[in-house]
């Protein structure tokens, strides 16, 4: 229930954060921070900015002993393409993700934060492929852990 509430709050906050007349909506499919694992996103783009909400899974498993288990959730983030260069291809931002982990008979809500970097092959505001990396820091099984996510996706 807490995960659903967090997702509703994140999803509602981004579109209300100032939609402009020149803003376009985009949908994406891929893996990494922009998709909260392996998943989808809805992005709001204008100029050199991109705000997004995402729904994805970090892992899904099935065993005959335990049945199905997963670590899925929602995320939200913001990226700018004018921080590292002026060509609109290098995006740098901030991501906040919340997942619900049921692996190993756990029942845990896990929160993580990341600093995504993505290279957009045709520029951040175009329909294009992107690749990148995201260092993350978050709670996993009660401990604070760091990691690195590979970003690979297509923004329509």
Short mmCIF file of C-alpha atoms in Angstrom, two decimals, residues 2-111:
data_model
loop_
_atom_site.label_atom_id
_atom_site.label_comp_id
_atom_site.label_asym_id
_atom_site.label_seq_id
_atom_site.Cartn_x
_atom_site.Cartn_y
_atom_site.Cartn_z
CA UNK A 2 2.84 2.40 0.83
CA UNK A 3 4.37 1.74 -2.60
CA UNK A 4 1.13 2.60 -4.37
CA UNK A 5 0.81 5.82 -2.36
CA UNK A 6 4.40 6.83 -3.19
CA UNK A 7 3.77 6.11 -6.89
CA UNK A 8 0.61 8.19 -6.97
CA UNK A 9 2.39 11.11 -5.29
CA UNK A 10 5.38 10.92 -7.67
CA UNK A 11 3.20 10.59 -10.77
CA UNK A 12 0.96 13.48 -9.76
CA UNK A 13 3.78 15.84 -8.87
CA UNK A 14 5.67 15.78 -12.16
CA UNK A 15 2.99 16.89 -14.64
CA UNK A 16 1.89 19.60 -12.23
CA UNK A 17 5.44 20.92 -11.96
CA UNK A 18 4.96 23.41 -14.75
CA UNK A 19 3.83 22.13 -18.12
CA UNK A 20 4.64 24.70 -20.75
CA UNK A 21 3.14 25.31 -24.15
CA UNK A 22 6.26 23.96 -25.90
CA UNK A 23 6.38 20.78 -23.83
CA UNK A 24 5.98 17.39 -25.46
CA UNK A 25 5.08 14.04 -23.91
CA UNK A 26 7.19 11.00 -24.73
CA UNK A 27 7.04 7.33 -23.73
CA UNK A 28 10.06 5.10 -23.32
CA UNK A 29 10.92 1.42 -23.03
CA UNK A 30 14.20 0.06 -21.68
CA UNK A 31 16.33 -0.72 -18.67
CA UNK A 32 18.14 1.40 -16.12
CA UNK A 33 17.25 4.31 -13.90
CA UNK A 34 14.99 6.02 -16.43
CA UNK A 35 12.78 2.90 -16.32
CA UNK A 36 13.23 1.96 -12.61
CA UNK A 37 14.86 -1.32 -13.69
CA UNK A 38 13.40 -3.07 -16.73
CA UNK A 39 10.26 -1.15 -17.61
CA UNK A 40 8.55 1.88 -19.11
CA UNK A 41 8.38 5.64 -18.55
CA UNK A 42 6.35 8.69 -19.43
CA UNK A 43 8.50 11.76 -19.98
CA UNK A 44 7.70 15.45 -20.23
CA UNK A 45 10.26 17.30 -22.38
CA UNK A 46 10.87 20.95 -23.06
CA UNK A 47 14.03 22.61 -24.30
CA UNK A 48 16.93 20.93 -22.52
CA UNK A 49 14.83 19.46 -19.68
CA UNK A 50 13.25 16.05 -19.23
CA UNK A 51 11.04 15.01 -16.30
CA UNK A 52 9.77 11.44 -16.09
CA UNK A 53 7.84 8.88 -14.08
CA UNK A 54 8.69 5.22 -14.49
CA UNK A 55 7.38 1.76 -13.67
CA UNK A 56 9.74 -1.21 -13.70
CA UNK A 57 11.24 -4.27 -12.06
CA UNK A 58 14.79 -4.75 -10.83
CA UNK A 59 14.18 -8.51 -10.69
CA UNK A 60 11.49 -11.17 -11.10
CA UNK A 61 11.97 -14.82 -10.13
CA UNK A 62 10.06 -18.06 -9.79
CA UNK A 63 10.94 -21.22 -7.89
CA UNK A 64 8.89 -24.35 -7.25
CA UNK A 65 9.53 -23.96 -3.51
CA UNK A 66 8.72 -20.26 -3.03
CA UNK A 67 6.62 -19.41 -6.06
CA UNK A 68 6.90 -16.02 -7.73
CA UNK A 69 8.86 -13.18 -6.20
CA UNK A 70 9.83 -9.75 -7.50
CA UNK A 71 11.42 -6.41 -6.78
CA UNK A 72 9.27 -3.92 -8.74
CA UNK A 73 8.22 -0.34 -8.23
CA UNK A 74 7.97 3.24 -9.37
CA UNK A 75 10.43 6.04 -9.94
CA UNK A 76 10.66 9.67 -10.90
CA UNK A 77 13.48 11.76 -12.21
CA UNK A 78 14.75 14.86 -13.89
CA UNK A 79 17.49 15.30 -16.51
CA UNK A 80 19.13 18.25 -18.25
CA UNK A 81 21.02 18.13 -21.54
CA UNK A 82 22.78 21.49 -21.15
CA UNK A 83 24.93 20.68 -18.09
CA UNK A 84 27.76 18.78 -19.81
CA UNK A 85 27.52 20.21 -23.35
CA UNK A 86 25.40 22.38 -25.59
CA UNK A 87 24.59 19.75 -28.26
CA UNK A 88 21.60 18.27 -26.37
CA UNK A 89 22.94 14.71 -26.43
CA UNK A 90 24.43 14.35 -22.93
CA UNK A 91 21.79 14.11 -20.18
CA UNK A 92 22.64 14.34 -16.48
CA UNK A 93 20.10 14.25 -13.69
CA UNK A 94 18.60 12.81 -10.53
CA UNK A 95 16.41 9.71 -10.02
CA UNK A 96 14.37 8.58 -7.01
CA UNK A 97 13.05 5.02 -7.01
CA UNK A 98 10.86 2.99 -4.67
CA UNK A 99 10.50 -0.78 -5.04
CA UNK A 100 8.60 -3.50 -3.18
CA UNK A 101 10.87 -6.53 -2.66
CA UNK A 102 9.33 -9.97 -2.04
CA UNK A 103 12.48 -12.06 -2.71
CA UNK A 104 13.52 -14.58 -0.02
CA UNK A 105 10.10 -14.22 1.64
CA UNK A 106 10.77 -10.55 2.45
CA UNK A 107 8.12 -7.89 2.52
CA UNK A 108 10.26 -4.76 2.17
CA UNK A 109 9.86 -1.34 0.63
CA UNK A 110 13.27 -0.24 -0.68
CA UNK A 111 14.17 3.33 -1.63
#
